[in-house]
């Protein structure tokens, strides 16, 4: 595994420190924070391709599960760090985990994490992803200067 950017992040992931977030979050708060993702969404990828994503509350009511044709993401909470967490399972077999925090009223920022490639190599993720809630029916995900736009399908 590559060296992490932040010693605090290492301690948080290992469960050694509780200084992981400006405001420790509960499971209930985390599920409420991610709940904007519930529903069926039309996704516009950075290259203009259109896709679809569906978000729903997990049967245990402890996470939001988002599924698309190419990936499954579990948006939840890490009990050790008391931070928001995303676990991803990609169509090619890659998987990953990142820690996030609510950085502004309608913004969730994810910074520290790792991916495991389809070949089994663990790679430290040193980039930032931002989820910005634009309004009740639109949110954006920005990463590496690219933006995915998600619009709720209203029936």
PDB file of C-alpha atoms in Angstrom:
ATOM      1  CA  UNK A   1       0.000   0.000   0.000  1.00  0.00           C
ATOM      2  CA  UNK A   2       1.235   3.471  -0.831  1.00  0.00           C
ATOM      3  CA  UNK A   3       1.926   5.897   2.026  1.00  0.00           C
ATOM      4  CA  UNK A   4      -1.112   7.895   3.174  1.00  0.00           C
ATOM      5  CA  UNK A   5      -1.286  11.651   2.858  1.00  0.00           C
ATOM      6  CA  UNK A   6      -2.274  12.275   6.466  1.00  0.00           C
ATOM      7  CA  UNK A   7      -1.143  10.654   9.698  1.00  0.00           C
ATOM      8  CA  UNK A   8      -4.506  11.502  11.244  1.00  0.00           C
ATOM      9  CA  UNK A   9      -6.239   9.552   8.478  1.00  0.00           C
ATOM     10  CA  UNK A  10      -4.049   6.533   9.238  1.00  0.00           C
ATOM     11  CA  UNK A  11      -4.932   6.739  12.917  1.00  0.00           C
ATOM     12  CA  UNK A  12      -8.624   7.192  12.101  1.00  0.00           C
ATOM     13  CA  UNK A  13      -8.792   4.185   9.791  1.00  0.00           C
ATOM     14  CA  UNK A  14      -6.917   2.102  12.375  1.00  0.00           C
ATOM     15  CA  UNK A  15      -9.308   3.252  15.088  1.00  0.00           C
ATOM     16  CA  UNK A  16      -6.452   4.644  17.203  1.00  0.00           C
ATOM     17  CA  UNK A  17      -7.774   8.193  17.516  1.00  0.00           C
ATOM     18  CA  UNK A  18     -11.182   9.777  17.689  1.00  0.00           C
ATOM     19  CA  UNK A  19      -9.945  13.092  16.216  1.00  0.00           C
ATOM     20  CA  UNK A  20     -11.246  12.072  12.813  1.00  0.00           C
ATOM     21  CA  UNK A  21     -13.807  14.716  12.084  1.00  0.00           C
ATOM     22  CA  UNK A  22     -14.652  18.182  13.203  1.00  0.00           C
ATOM     23  CA  UNK A  23     -17.948  16.740  14.380  1.00  0.00           C
ATOM     24  CA  UNK A  24     -18.340  13.036  15.190  1.00  0.00           C
ATOM     25  CA  UNK A  25     -21.398  11.664  13.449  1.00  0.00           C
ATOM     26  CA  UNK A  26     -23.862   8.995  14.586  1.00  0.00           C
ATOM     27  CA  UNK A  27     -25.207   6.210  12.382  1.00  0.00           C
ATOM     28  CA  UNK A  28     -28.617   7.905  12.241  1.00  0.00           C
ATOM     29  CA  UNK A  29     -27.054  11.230  11.198  1.00  0.00           C
ATOM     30  CA  UNK A  30     -25.006   9.491   8.507  1.00  0.00           C
ATOM     31  CA  UNK A  31     -28.016   7.763   6.974  1.00  0.00           C
ATOM     32  CA  UNK A  32     -29.920  11.065   7.043  1.00  0.00           C
ATOM     33  CA  UNK A  33     -26.946  12.830   5.389  1.00  0.00           C
ATOM     34  CA  UNK A  34     -26.817  10.309   2.513  1.00  0.00           C
ATOM     35  CA  UNK A  35     -30.633  10.037   2.150  1.00  0.00           C
ATOM     36  CA  UNK A  36     -30.743  12.616  -0.658  1.00  0.00           C
ATOM     37  CA  UNK A  37     -29.506   9.788  -2.926  1.00  0.00           C
ATOM     38  CA  UNK A  38     -32.703   7.760  -2.618  1.00  0.00           C
ATOM     39  CA  UNK A  39     -34.641   7.466  -5.859  1.00  0.00           C
ATOM     40  CA  UNK A  40     -33.986   6.858  -9.536  1.00  0.00           C
ATOM     41  CA  UNK A  41     -31.510   9.197 -11.201  1.00  0.00           C
ATOM     42  CA  UNK A  42     -30.487  10.060 -14.744  1.00  0.00           C
ATOM     43  CA  UNK A  43     -26.698  10.402 -14.717  1.00  0.00           C
ATOM     44  CA  UNK A  44     -24.772  12.549 -17.189  1.00  0.00           C
ATOM     45  CA  UNK A  45     -21.148  11.421 -17.215  1.00  0.00           C
ATOM     46  CA  UNK A  46     -18.268  13.845 -17.932  1.00  0.00           C
ATOM     47  CA  UNK A  47     -18.032  12.558 -21.526  1.00  0.00           C
ATOM     48  CA  UNK A  48     -21.747  13.250 -22.106  1.00  0.00           C
ATOM     49  CA  UNK A  49     -22.848   9.616 -21.852  1.00  0.00           C
ATOM     50  CA  UNK A  50     -26.220   9.171 -20.142  1.00  0.00           C
ATOM     51  CA  UNK A  51     -26.817   6.423 -17.590  1.00  0.00           C
ATOM     52  CA  UNK A  52     -29.106   5.587 -14.717  1.00  0.00           C
ATOM     53  CA  UNK A  53     -28.577   5.067 -10.999  1.00  0.00           C
ATOM     54  CA  UNK A  54     -30.948   3.894  -8.270  1.00  0.00           C
ATOM     55  CA  UNK A  55     -30.523   4.712  -4.600  1.00  0.00           C
ATOM     56  CA  UNK A  56     -32.439   3.030  -1.785  1.00  0.00           C
ATOM     57  CA  UNK A  57     -32.310   2.561   1.964  1.00  0.00           C
ATOM     58  CA  UNK A  58     -30.706  -0.759   2.914  1.00  0.00           C
ATOM     59  CA  UNK A  59     -32.987  -3.407   4.487  1.00  0.00           C
ATOM     60  CA  UNK A  60     -31.195  -2.857   7.831  1.00  0.00           C
ATOM     61  CA  UNK A  61     -31.806   0.912   7.491  1.00  0.00           C
ATOM     62  CA  UNK A  62     -28.097   1.585   8.137  1.00  0.00           C
ATOM     63  CA  UNK A  63     -26.901   2.741   4.692  1.00  0.00           C
ATOM     64  CA  UNK A  64     -27.967   3.993   1.287  1.00  0.00           C
ATOM     65  CA  UNK A  65     -27.262   1.553  -1.550  1.00  0.00           C
ATOM     66  CA  UNK A  66     -26.706   3.060  -4.987  1.00  0.00           C
ATOM     67  CA  UNK A  67     -26.632   0.776  -8.015  1.00  0.00           C
ATOM     68  CA  UNK A  68     -25.904   1.408 -11.659  1.00  0.00           C
ATOM     69  CA  UNK A  69     -24.996  -0.743 -14.618  1.00  0.00           C
ATOM     70  CA  UNK A  70     -21.284  -0.418 -13.797  1.00  0.00           C
ATOM     71  CA  UNK A  71     -21.041  -0.190  -9.997  1.00  0.00           C
ATOM     72  CA  UNK A  72     -22.602  -0.654  -6.589  1.00  0.00           C
ATOM     73  CA  UNK A  73     -21.862   1.870  -3.841  1.00  0.00           C
ATOM     74  CA  UNK A  74     -22.757   1.635  -0.160  1.00  0.00           C
ATOM     75  CA  UNK A  75     -23.021   5.060   1.493  1.00  0.00           C
ATOM     76  CA  UNK A  76     -22.883   4.670   5.244  1.00  0.00           C
ATOM     77  CA  UNK A  77     -20.929   5.283   8.404  1.00  0.00           C
ATOM     78  CA  UNK A  78     -17.688   4.021   9.925  1.00  0.00           C
ATOM     79  CA  UNK A  79     -18.236   3.168  13.621  1.00  0.00           C
ATOM     80  CA  UNK A  80     -14.525   3.495  14.467  1.00  0.00           C
ATOM     81  CA  UNK A  81     -13.959   6.953  13.034  1.00  0.00           C
ATOM     82  CA  UNK A  82     -17.543   8.244  13.396  1.00  0.00           C
ATOM     83  CA  UNK A  83     -17.249   9.570   9.834  1.00  0.00           C
ATOM     84  CA  UNK A  84     -19.243   9.114   6.667  1.00  0.00           C
ATOM     85  CA  UNK A  85     -17.980   6.200   4.578  1.00  0.00           C
ATOM     86  CA  UNK A  86     -18.368   5.010   0.996  1.00  0.00           C
ATOM     87  CA  UNK A  87     -17.636   1.454  -0.118  1.00  0.00           C
ATOM     88  CA  UNK A  88     -17.564   0.843  -3.866  1.00  0.00           C
ATOM     89  CA  UNK A  89     -17.712  -2.338  -5.922  1.00  0.00           C
ATOM     90  CA  UNK A  90     -16.968  -1.788  -9.604  1.00  0.00           C
ATOM     91  CA  UNK A  91     -18.064  -3.887 -12.577  1.00  0.00           C
ATOM     92  CA  UNK A  92     -14.479  -4.870 -13.412  1.00  0.00           C
ATOM     93  CA  UNK A  93     -13.904  -6.359  -9.926  1.00  0.00           C
ATOM     94  CA  UNK A  94     -12.163  -3.339  -8.408  1.00  0.00           C
ATOM     95  CA  UNK A  95     -13.384  -2.207  -5.005  1.00  0.00           C
ATOM     96  CA  UNK A  96     -12.631   0.596  -2.627  1.00  0.00           C
ATOM     97  CA  UNK A  97     -13.364   2.531   0.530  1.00  0.00           C
ATOM     98  CA  UNK A  98     -13.143   6.210   1.388  1.00  0.00           C
ATOM     99  CA  UNK A  99     -13.946   8.388   4.392  1.00  0.00           C
ATOM    100  CA  UNK A 100     -15.976  11.556   3.994  1.00  0.00           C
ATOM    101  CA  UNK A 101     -17.310  14.460   5.981  1.00  0.00           C
ATOM    102  CA  UNK A 102     -20.005  17.034   5.550  1.00  0.00           C
ATOM    103  CA  UNK A 103     -17.857  20.048   4.678  1.00  0.00           C
ATOM    104  CA  UNK A 104     -20.637  22.589   4.098  1.00  0.00           C
ATOM    105  CA  UNK A 105     -24.431  22.683   4.267  1.00  0.00           C
ATOM    106  CA  UNK A 106     -24.972  20.922   0.935  1.00  0.00           C
ATOM    107  CA  UNK A 107     -21.486  19.484   0.314  1.00  0.00           C
ATOM    108  CA  UNK A 108     -19.936  16.152   1.311  1.00  0.00           C
ATOM    109  CA  UNK A 109     -16.187  15.861   0.735  1.00  0.00           C
ATOM    110  CA  UNK A 110     -14.418  12.496   0.455  1.00  0.00           C
ATOM    111  CA  UNK A 111     -10.611  12.516   0.648  1.00  0.00           C
ATOM    112  CA  UNK A 112      -8.914   9.532   2.237  1.00  0.00           C
ATOM    113  CA  UNK A 113      -9.279   6.009   0.953  1.00  0.00           C
ATOM    114  CA  UNK A 114      -8.015   3.119  -1.098  1.00  0.00           C
ATOM    115  CA  UNK A 115      -8.935   1.017  -4.113  1.00  0.00           C
ATOM    116  CA  UNK A 116      -8.112  -2.602  -4.785  1.00  0.00           C
ATOM    117  CA  UNK A 117      -7.612  -3.221  -8.496  1.00  0.00           C
ATOM    118  CA  UNK A 118      -9.086  -6.252 -10.301  1.00  0.00           C
ATOM    119  CA  UNK A 119      -5.570  -7.737 -10.046  1.00  0.00           C
ATOM    120  CA  UNK A 120      -5.604  -7.359  -6.242  1.00  0.00           C
ATOM    121  CA  UNK A 121      -3.197  -4.402  -5.959  1.00  0.00           C
ATOM    122  CA  UNK A 122      -4.051  -1.935  -3.175  1.00  0.00           C
ATOM    123  CA  UNK A 123      -3.737   1.686  -4.246  1.00  0.00           C
ATOM    124  CA  UNK A 124      -3.985   4.685  -1.937  1.00  0.00           C
ATOM    125  CA  UNK A 125      -6.502   7.227  -3.222  1.00  0.00           C
ATOM    126  CA  UNK A 126      -5.110  10.732  -2.872  1.00  0.00           C
ATOM    127  CA  UNK A 127      -7.803  12.696  -4.637  1.00  0.00           C
ATOM    128  CA  UNK A 128     -10.883  14.532  -3.508  1.00  0.00           C
ATOM    129  CA  UNK A 129     -14.467  13.828  -4.495  1.00  0.00           C
ATOM    130  CA  UNK A 130     -17.261  16.267  -3.702  1.00  0.00           C
ATOM    131  CA  UNK A 131     -20.968  15.535  -3.603  1.00  0.00           C
ATOM    132  CA  UNK A 132     -22.881  18.807  -3.984  1.00  0.00           C
ATOM    133  CA  UNK A 133     -26.635  18.896  -3.496  1.00  0.00           C
ATOM    134  CA  UNK A 134     -27.857  21.483  -6.005  1.00  0.00           C
ATOM    135  CA  UNK A 135     -31.562  21.155  -5.176  1.00  0.00           C
ATOM    136  CA  UNK A 136     -34.071  18.445  -4.164  1.00  0.00           C
ATOM    137  CA  UNK A 137     -33.832  16.831  -7.604  1.00  0.00           C
ATOM    138  CA  UNK A 138     -30.201  17.408  -8.620  1.00  0.00           C
ATOM    139  CA  UNK A 139     -26.771  16.621  -7.236  1.00  0.00           C
ATOM    140  CA  UNK A 140     -23.274  16.648  -8.697  1.00  0.00           C
ATOM    141  CA  UNK A 141     -20.180  14.575  -8.047  1.00  0.00           C
ATOM    142  CA  UNK A 142     -16.896  16.310  -8.894  1.00  0.00           C
ATOM    143  CA  UNK A 143     -13.561  14.490  -9.007  1.00  0.00           C
ATOM    144  CA  UNK A 144     -10.346  15.281 -10.870  1.00  0.00           C
ATOM    145  CA  UNK A 145     -11.940  18.337 -12.564  1.00  0.00           C
ATOM    146  CA  UNK A 146     -14.702  16.136 -13.972  1.00  0.00           C
ATOM    147  CA  UNK A 147     -18.350  16.389 -12.976  1.00  0.00           C
ATOM    148  CA  UNK A 148     -21.136  13.816 -13.014  1.00  0.00           C
ATOM    149  CA  UNK A 149     -24.617  15.383 -12.922  1.00  0.00           C
ATOM    150  CA  UNK A 150     -27.492  13.383 -11.430  1.00  0.00           C
ATOM    151  CA  UNK A 151     -31.112  14.431 -11.915  1.00  0.00           C
ATOM    152  CA  UNK A 152     -33.962  12.696 -10.114  1.00  0.00           C
ATOM    153  CA  UNK A 153     -36.481  11.004 -12.391  1.00  0.00           C
ATOM    154  CA  UNK A 154     -39.823  12.401 -11.290  1.00  0.00           C
ATOM    155  CA  UNK A 155     -42.857  10.290 -12.153  1.00  0.00           C
TER     156      UNK A 155
END
